[in-house]
Short mmCIF file of C-alpha atoms and ligand atoms in Angstrom, two decimals:
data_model
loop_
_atom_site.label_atom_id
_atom_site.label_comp_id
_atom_site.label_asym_id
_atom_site.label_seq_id
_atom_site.Cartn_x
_atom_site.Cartn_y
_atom_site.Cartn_z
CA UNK A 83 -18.09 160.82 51.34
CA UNK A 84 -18.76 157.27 50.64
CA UNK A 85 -17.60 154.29 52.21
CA UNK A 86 -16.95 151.36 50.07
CA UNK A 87 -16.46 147.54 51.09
CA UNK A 88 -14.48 145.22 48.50
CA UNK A 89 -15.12 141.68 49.65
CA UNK A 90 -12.99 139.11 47.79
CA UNK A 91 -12.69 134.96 49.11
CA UNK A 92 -9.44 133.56 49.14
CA UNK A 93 -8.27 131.41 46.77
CA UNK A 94 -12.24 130.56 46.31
CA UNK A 95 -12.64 127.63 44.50
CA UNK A 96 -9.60 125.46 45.72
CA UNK A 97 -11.51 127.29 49.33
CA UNK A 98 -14.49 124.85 48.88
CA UNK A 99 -12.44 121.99 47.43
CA UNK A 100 -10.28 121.89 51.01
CA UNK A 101 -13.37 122.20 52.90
CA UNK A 102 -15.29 119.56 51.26
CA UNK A 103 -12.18 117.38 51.34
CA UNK A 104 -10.88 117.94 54.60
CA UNK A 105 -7.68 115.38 54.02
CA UNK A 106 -6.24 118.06 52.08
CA UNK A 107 -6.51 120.62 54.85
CA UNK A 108 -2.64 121.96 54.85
CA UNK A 109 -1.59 120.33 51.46
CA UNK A 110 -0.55 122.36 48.70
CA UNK A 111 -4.20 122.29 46.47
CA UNK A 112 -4.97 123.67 43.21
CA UNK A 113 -8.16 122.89 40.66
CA UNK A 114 -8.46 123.36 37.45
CA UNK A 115 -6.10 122.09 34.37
CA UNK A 116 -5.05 118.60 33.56
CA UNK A 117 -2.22 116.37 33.99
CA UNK A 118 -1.76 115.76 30.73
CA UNK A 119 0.73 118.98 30.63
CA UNK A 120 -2.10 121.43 28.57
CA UNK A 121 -4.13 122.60 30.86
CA UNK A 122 -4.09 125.75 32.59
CA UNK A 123 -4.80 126.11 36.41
CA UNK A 124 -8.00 128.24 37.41
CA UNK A 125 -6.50 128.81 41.21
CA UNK A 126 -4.43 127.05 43.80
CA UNK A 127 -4.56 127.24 47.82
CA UNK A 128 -1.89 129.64 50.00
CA UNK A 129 0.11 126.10 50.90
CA UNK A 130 0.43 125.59 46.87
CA UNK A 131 1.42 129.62 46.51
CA UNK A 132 4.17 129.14 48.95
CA UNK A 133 6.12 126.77 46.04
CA UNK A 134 5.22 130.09 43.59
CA UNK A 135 2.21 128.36 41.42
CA UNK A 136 -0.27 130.83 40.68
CA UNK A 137 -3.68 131.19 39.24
CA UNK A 138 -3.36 130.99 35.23
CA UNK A 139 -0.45 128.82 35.65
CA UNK A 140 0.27 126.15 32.91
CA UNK A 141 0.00 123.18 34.89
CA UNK A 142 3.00 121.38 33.73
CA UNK A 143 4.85 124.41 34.98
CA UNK A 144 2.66 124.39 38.89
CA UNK A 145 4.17 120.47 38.37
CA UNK A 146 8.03 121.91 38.10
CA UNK A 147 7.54 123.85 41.54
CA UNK A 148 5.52 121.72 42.92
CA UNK A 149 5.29 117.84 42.47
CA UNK A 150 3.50 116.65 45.01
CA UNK A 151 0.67 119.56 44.30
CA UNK A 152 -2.82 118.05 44.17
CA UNK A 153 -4.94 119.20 41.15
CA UNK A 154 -8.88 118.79 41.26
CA UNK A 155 -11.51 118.89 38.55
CA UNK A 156 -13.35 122.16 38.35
CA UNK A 157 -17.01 122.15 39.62
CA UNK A 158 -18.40 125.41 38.72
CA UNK A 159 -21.98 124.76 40.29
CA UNK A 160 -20.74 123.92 43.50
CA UNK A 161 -19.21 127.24 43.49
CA UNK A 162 -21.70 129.42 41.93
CA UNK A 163 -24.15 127.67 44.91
CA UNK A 164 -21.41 128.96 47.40
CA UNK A 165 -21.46 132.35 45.67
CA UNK A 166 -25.38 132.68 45.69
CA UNK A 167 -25.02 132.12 49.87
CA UNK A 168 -22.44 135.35 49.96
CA UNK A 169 -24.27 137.50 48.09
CA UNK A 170 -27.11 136.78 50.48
CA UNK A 171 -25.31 137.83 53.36
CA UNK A 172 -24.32 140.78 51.91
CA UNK A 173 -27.98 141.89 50.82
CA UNK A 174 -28.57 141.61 54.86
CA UNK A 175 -26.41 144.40 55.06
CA UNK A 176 -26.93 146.83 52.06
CA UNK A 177 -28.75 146.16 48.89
CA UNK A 178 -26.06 147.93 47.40
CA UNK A 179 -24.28 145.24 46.15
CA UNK A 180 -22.19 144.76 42.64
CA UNK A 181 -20.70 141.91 42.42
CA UNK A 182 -17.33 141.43 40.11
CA UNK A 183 -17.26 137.91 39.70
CA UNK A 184 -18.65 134.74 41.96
CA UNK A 185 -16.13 135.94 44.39
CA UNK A 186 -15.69 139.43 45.05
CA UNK A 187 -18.10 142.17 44.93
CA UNK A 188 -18.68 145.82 45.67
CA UNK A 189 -20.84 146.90 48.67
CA UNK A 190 -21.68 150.80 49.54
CA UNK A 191 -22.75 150.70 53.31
CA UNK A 192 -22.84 154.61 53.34
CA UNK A 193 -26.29 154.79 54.65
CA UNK A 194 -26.05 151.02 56.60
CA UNK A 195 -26.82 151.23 60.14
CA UNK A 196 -25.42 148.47 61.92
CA UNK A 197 -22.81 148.53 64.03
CA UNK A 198 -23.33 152.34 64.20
CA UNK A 199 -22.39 152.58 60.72
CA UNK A 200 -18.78 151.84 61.41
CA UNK A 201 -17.71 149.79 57.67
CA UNK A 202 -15.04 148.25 59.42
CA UNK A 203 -17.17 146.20 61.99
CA UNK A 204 -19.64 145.88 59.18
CA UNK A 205 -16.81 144.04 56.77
CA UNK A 206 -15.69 142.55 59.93
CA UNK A 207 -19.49 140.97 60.44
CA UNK A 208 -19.93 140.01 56.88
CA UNK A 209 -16.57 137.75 57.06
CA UNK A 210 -17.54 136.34 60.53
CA UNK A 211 -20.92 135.37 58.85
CA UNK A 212 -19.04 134.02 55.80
CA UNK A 213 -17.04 132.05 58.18
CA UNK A 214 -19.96 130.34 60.31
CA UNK A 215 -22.03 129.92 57.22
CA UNK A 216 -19.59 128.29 54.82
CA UNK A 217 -16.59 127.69 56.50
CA UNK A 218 -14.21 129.43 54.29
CA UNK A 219 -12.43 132.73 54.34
CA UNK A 220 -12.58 136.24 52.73
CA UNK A 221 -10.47 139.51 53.07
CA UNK A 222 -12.12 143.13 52.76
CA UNK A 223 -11.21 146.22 51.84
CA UNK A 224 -12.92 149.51 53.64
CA UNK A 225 -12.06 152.73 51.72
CA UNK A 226 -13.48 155.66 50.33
CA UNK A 227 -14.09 154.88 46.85
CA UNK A 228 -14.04 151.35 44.53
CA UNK A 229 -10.58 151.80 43.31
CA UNK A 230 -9.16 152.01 47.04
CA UNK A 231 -11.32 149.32 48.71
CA UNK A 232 -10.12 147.13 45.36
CA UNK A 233 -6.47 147.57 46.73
CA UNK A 234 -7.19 147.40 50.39
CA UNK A 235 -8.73 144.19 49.97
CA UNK A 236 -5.38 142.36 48.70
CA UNK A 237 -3.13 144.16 51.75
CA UNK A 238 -3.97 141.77 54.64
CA UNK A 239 -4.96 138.95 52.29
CA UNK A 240 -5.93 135.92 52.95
CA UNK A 241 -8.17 135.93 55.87
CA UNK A 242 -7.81 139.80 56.79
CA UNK A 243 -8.56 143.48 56.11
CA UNK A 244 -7.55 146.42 55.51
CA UNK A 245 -9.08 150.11 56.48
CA UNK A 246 -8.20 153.56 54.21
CA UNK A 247 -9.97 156.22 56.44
CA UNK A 248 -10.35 159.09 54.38
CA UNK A 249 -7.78 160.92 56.18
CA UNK A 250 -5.17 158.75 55.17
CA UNK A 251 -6.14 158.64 51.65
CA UNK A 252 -3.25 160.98 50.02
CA UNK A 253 -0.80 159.30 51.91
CA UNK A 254 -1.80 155.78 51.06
CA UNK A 255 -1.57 156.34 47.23
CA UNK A 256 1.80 158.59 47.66
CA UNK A 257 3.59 155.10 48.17
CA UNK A 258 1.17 152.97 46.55
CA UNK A 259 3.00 151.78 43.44
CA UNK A 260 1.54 152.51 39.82
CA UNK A 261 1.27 148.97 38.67
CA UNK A 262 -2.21 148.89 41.48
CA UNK A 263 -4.10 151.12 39.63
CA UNK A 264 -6.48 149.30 37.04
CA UNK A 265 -5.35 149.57 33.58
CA UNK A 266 -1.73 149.82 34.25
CA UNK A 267 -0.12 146.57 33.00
CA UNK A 268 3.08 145.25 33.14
CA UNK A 269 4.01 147.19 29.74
CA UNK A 270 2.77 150.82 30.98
CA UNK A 271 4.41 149.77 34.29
CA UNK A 272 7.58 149.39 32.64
CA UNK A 273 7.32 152.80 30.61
CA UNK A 274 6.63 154.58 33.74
CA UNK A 275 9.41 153.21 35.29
CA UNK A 276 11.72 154.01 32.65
CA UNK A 277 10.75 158.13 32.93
CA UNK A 278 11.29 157.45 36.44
CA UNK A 279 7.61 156.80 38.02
CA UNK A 280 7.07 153.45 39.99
CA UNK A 281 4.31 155.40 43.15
CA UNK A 282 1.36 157.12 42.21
CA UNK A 283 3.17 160.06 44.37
CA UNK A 284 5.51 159.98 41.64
CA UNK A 285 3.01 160.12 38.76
CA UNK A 286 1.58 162.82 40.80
CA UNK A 287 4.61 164.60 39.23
CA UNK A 288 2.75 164.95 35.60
CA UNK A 289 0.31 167.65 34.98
CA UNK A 290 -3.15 166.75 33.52
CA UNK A 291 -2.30 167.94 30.16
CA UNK A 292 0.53 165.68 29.83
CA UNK A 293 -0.86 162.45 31.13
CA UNK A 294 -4.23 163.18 29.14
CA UNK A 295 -1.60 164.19 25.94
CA UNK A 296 -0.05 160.68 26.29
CA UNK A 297 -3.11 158.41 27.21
CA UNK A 298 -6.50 160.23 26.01
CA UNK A 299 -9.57 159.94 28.46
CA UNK A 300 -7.00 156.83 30.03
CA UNK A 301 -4.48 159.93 31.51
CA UNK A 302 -7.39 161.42 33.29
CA UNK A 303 -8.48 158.64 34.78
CA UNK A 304 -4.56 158.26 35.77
CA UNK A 305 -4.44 161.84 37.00
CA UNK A 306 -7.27 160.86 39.30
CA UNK A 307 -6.46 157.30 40.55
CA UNK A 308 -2.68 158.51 41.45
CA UNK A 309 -4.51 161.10 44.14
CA UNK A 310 -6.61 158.57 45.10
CA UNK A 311 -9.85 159.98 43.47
CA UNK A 312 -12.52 157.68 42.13
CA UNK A 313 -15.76 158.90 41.62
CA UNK A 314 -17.51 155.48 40.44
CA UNK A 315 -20.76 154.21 42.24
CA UNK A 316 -21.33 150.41 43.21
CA UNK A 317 -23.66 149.67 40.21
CA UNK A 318 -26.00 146.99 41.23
CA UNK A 319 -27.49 144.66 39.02
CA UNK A 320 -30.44 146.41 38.43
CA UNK A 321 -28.73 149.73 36.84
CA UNK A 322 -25.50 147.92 34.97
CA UNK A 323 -25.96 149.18 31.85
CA UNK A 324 -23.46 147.21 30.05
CA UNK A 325 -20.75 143.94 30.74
CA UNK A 326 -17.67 144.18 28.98
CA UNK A 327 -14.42 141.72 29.76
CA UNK A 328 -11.16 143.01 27.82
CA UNK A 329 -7.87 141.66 27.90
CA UNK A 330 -4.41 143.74 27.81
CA UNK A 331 -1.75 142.10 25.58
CA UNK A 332 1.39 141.86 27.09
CA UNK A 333 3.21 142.89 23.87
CA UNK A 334 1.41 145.56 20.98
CA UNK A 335 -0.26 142.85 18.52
CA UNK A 336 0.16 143.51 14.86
CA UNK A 337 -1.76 140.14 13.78
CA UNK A 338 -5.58 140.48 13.35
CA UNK A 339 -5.37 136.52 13.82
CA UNK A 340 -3.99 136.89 16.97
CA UNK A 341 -6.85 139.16 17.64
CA UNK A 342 -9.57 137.37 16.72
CA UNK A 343 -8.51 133.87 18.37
CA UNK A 344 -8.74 136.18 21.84
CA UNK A 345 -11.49 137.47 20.71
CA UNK A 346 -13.00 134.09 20.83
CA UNK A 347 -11.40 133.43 24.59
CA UNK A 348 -12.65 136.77 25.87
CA UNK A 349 -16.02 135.05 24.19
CA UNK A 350 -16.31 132.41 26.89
CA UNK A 351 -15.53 134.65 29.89
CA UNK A 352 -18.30 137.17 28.48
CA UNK A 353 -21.25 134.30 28.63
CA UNK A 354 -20.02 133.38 32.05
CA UNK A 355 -20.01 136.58 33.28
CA UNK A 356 -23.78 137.10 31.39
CA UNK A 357 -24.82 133.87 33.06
CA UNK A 358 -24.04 134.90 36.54
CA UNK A 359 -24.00 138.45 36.63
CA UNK A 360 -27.28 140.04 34.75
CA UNK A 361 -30.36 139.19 34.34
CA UNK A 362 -31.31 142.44 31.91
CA UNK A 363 -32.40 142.12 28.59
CA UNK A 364 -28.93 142.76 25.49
CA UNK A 365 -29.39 145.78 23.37
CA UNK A 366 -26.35 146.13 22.05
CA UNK A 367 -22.95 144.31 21.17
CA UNK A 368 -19.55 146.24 21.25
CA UNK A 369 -15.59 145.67 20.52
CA UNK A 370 -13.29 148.16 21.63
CA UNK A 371 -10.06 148.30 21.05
CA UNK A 372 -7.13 150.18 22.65
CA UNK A 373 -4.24 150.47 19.88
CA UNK A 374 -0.41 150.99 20.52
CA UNK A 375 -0.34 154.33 20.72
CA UNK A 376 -3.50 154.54 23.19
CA UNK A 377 -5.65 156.04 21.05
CA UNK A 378 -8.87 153.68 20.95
CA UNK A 379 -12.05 152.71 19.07
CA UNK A 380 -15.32 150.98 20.03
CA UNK A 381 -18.07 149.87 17.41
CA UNK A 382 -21.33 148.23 18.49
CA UNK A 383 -24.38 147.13 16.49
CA UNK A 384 -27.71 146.32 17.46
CA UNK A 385 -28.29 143.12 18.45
CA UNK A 386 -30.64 141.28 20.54
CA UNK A 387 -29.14 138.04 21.85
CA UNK A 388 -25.10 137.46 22.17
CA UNK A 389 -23.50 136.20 18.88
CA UNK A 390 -20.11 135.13 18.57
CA UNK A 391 -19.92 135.99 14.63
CA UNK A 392 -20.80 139.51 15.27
CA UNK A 393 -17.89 140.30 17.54
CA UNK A 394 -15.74 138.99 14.74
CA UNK A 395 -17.15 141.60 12.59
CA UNK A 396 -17.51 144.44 14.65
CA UNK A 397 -13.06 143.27 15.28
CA UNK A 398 -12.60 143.51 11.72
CA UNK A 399 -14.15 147.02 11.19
CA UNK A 400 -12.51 148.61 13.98
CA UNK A 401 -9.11 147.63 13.29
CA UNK A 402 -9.66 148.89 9.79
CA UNK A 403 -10.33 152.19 10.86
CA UNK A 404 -6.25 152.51 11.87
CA UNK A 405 -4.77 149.93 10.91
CA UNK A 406 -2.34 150.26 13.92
CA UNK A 407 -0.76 147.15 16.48
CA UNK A 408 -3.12 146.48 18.79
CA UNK A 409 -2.82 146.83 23.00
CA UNK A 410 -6.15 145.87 24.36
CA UNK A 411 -9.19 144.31 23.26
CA UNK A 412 -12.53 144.37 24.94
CA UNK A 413 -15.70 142.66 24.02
CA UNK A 414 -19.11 143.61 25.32
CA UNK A 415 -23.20 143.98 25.76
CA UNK A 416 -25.16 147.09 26.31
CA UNK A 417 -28.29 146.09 27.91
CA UNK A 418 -32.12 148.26 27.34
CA UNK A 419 -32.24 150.56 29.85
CA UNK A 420 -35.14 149.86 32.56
CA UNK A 421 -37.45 152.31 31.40
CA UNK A 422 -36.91 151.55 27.94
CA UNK A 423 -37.78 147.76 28.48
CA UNK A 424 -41.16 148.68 30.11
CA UNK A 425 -42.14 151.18 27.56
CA UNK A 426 -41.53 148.05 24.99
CA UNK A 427 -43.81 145.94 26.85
CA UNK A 428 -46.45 148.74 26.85
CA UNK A 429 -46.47 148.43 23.00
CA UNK A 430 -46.77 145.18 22.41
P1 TTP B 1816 -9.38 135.48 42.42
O1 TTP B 1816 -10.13 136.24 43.47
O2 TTP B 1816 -8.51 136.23 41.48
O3 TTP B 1816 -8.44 134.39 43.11
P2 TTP B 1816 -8.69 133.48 44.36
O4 TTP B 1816 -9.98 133.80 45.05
O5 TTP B 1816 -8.54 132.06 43.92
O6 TTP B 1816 -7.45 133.83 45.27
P3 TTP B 1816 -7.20 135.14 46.16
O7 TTP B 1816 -7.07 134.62 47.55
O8 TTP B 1816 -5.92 135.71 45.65
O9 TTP B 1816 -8.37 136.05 45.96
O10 TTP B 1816 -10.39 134.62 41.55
C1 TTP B 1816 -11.54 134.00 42.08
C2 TTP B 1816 -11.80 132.67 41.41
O11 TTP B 1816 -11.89 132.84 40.00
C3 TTP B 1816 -10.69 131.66 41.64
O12 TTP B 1816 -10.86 130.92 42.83
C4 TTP B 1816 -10.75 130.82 40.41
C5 TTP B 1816 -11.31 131.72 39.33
N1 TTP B 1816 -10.21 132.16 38.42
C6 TTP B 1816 -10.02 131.46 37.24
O13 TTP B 1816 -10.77 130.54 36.91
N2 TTP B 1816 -8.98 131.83 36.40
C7 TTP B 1816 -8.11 132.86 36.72
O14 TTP B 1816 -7.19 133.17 35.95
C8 TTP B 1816 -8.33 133.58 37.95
C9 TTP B 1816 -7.42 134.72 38.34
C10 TTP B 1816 -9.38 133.19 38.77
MG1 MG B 1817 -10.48 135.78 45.52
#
């Protein structure tokens, strides 16, 4: 039995913005887009979520529901900085650490000792220190396994957490609803809804066969997630064997334009995640690609350095193969393994 932290900072950036501007304590905050009506905000502050903008949000539209919001210029190093101080106080606890993104991360504190090894006065710790360090806020998650610390992390958000002890597991996900499980969009949502479903206790209703019938390896993973079973480890750094950022369309895309301009936006999120999330040396590049009917495809090619043309190719050849609308898209790297990258040092 594992226990499993999920760390994530509220509303991070517009976090460090506040604290750094401290006249803005209480207003409604958001960074990220431009006023000129095209840009698109990265996040906004609680105070700004009140009025209903959200992260994403066209900022025109954050304007509509909010006009006296206050947007700020994005400063990515600032934050990344910020991010570099977390991780640091989570290494003090467990080196076990994968982080997600600059602002949320994985811990398994299993074998940690502090606090007699209680994960709830360990997440409770790490915030405090979070706190005194930086000044700004994070919620945690306690659970089990990854997907269940994922969820718990967003129930008492911001500035809170939430505990799944194992015991309460099965009746956790009996009311959790379906649309918290990774994967399930707004479009599955709706189909389960239709048949019915809306809780994972109610998707707990179709057999194995059926689910894995109607969604390939996808329904297992569904069969799984609804009881609350996740058998992933935290994957540090060190053995990630491949980054990967995919998008889910929110209606089946027959256009392979329409495909490859998000391949190119699923392009910029893959460097950034490269740039601050691995160190390890690119074997591979892969497209995968979930089509309509949930039957999916992945092609990859060797390559030793990330090239945008490539993915454009790989895109091409993979929707060839069916030739169906398109639900998800997912562009990636496989890196050498460890071993591997030693053994081609030795023959050099
Ligand atoms: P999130 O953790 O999704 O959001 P958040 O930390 O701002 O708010 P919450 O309290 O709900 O956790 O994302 C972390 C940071 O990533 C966020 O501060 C800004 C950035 N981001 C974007 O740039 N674009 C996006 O669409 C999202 C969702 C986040
Ligand atoms: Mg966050």
């Amino acid at each position: 039995m594992r226990k499993i932290i999920h760390i994530d900072m509220d509303c991070f950036y517009a976090s460090i913005e506040v604290r750094d501007n401290p006249e803005l304590k209480g207003k409604p905050v958001a960074v990220g887009g431009t006023r000129d009506q095209r840009g698109v905000l990265c996040t906004c502050n609680y105070e700004a979520r009140a009025y209903g903008v959200r992260s994403a949000m066209p900022t025109f539209q954050a304007f509509r529901l909010c006009p006296d919001l206050i947007t700020l210029p994005v400063n990515m190093e600032k934050y990344r900085q910020e991010s570099q101080k977390i991780r640091g106080i989570f290494h003090k606890y467990t080196h076990l650490v994968e982080p997600l993104s600059l602002d949320e991360a994985f811990l398994d504190v299993s074998d940690c000792t502090e606090y007699k090894g209680s994960a709830t006065l360990i997440a409770k710790a790490i915030r405090q220190e979070i706190v005194d360090q930086l000044n700004i806020t994070a919620s945690a998650g306690i659970a089990p396994n990854k997907f269940l610390a994922k969820v718990a992390s967003d129930w008492n958000k911001p500035n809170g957490q939430f505990v799944i002890p194992p015991e309460d597991v099965a009746a956790f996900v009996y009311q959790l609803p379906v649309k918290k499980i990774f994967g399930v969009g707004k479009v599955t949502a709706k189909k389960f809804e239709q048949i019915g479903i809306s809780t994972c206790g109610e998707l707990q209703d179709l057999s194995r066969e059926q689910l894995i019938k109607q969604f390939g390896k996808f329904g297992l993973r569904l069969y799984e997630l609804s009881r609350g079973i996740d058998h992933r480890e935290v994957e540090t750094k060190r053995d990630r064997k491949s980054l990967s950022v995919e998008t889910t369309f929110s209606e089946d895309i027959d256009n392979i334009a329409i495909c490859h301009k998000s391949i190119s936006q699923l392009f910029t999120r893959l460097e950034q995640r490269l740039q601050y999330s691995s160190k390890n040396k690119i074997h591979k590049q892969f497209v995968k690609i979930k089509f309509a009917d949930f039957t999916h495809t992945s092609v990859e090619c060797i390559s030793h350095d990330l090239q945008f043309d490539i993915f454009h190719e790989l895109l091409d050849e993979g929707i060839h193969r069916q030739n169906k609308p398109v639900r998800l898209l997912g562009i990636g790297v496989r890196f050498y393994p460890d071993v591997m990258e030693q053994q081609l040092e030795i023959d050099v």
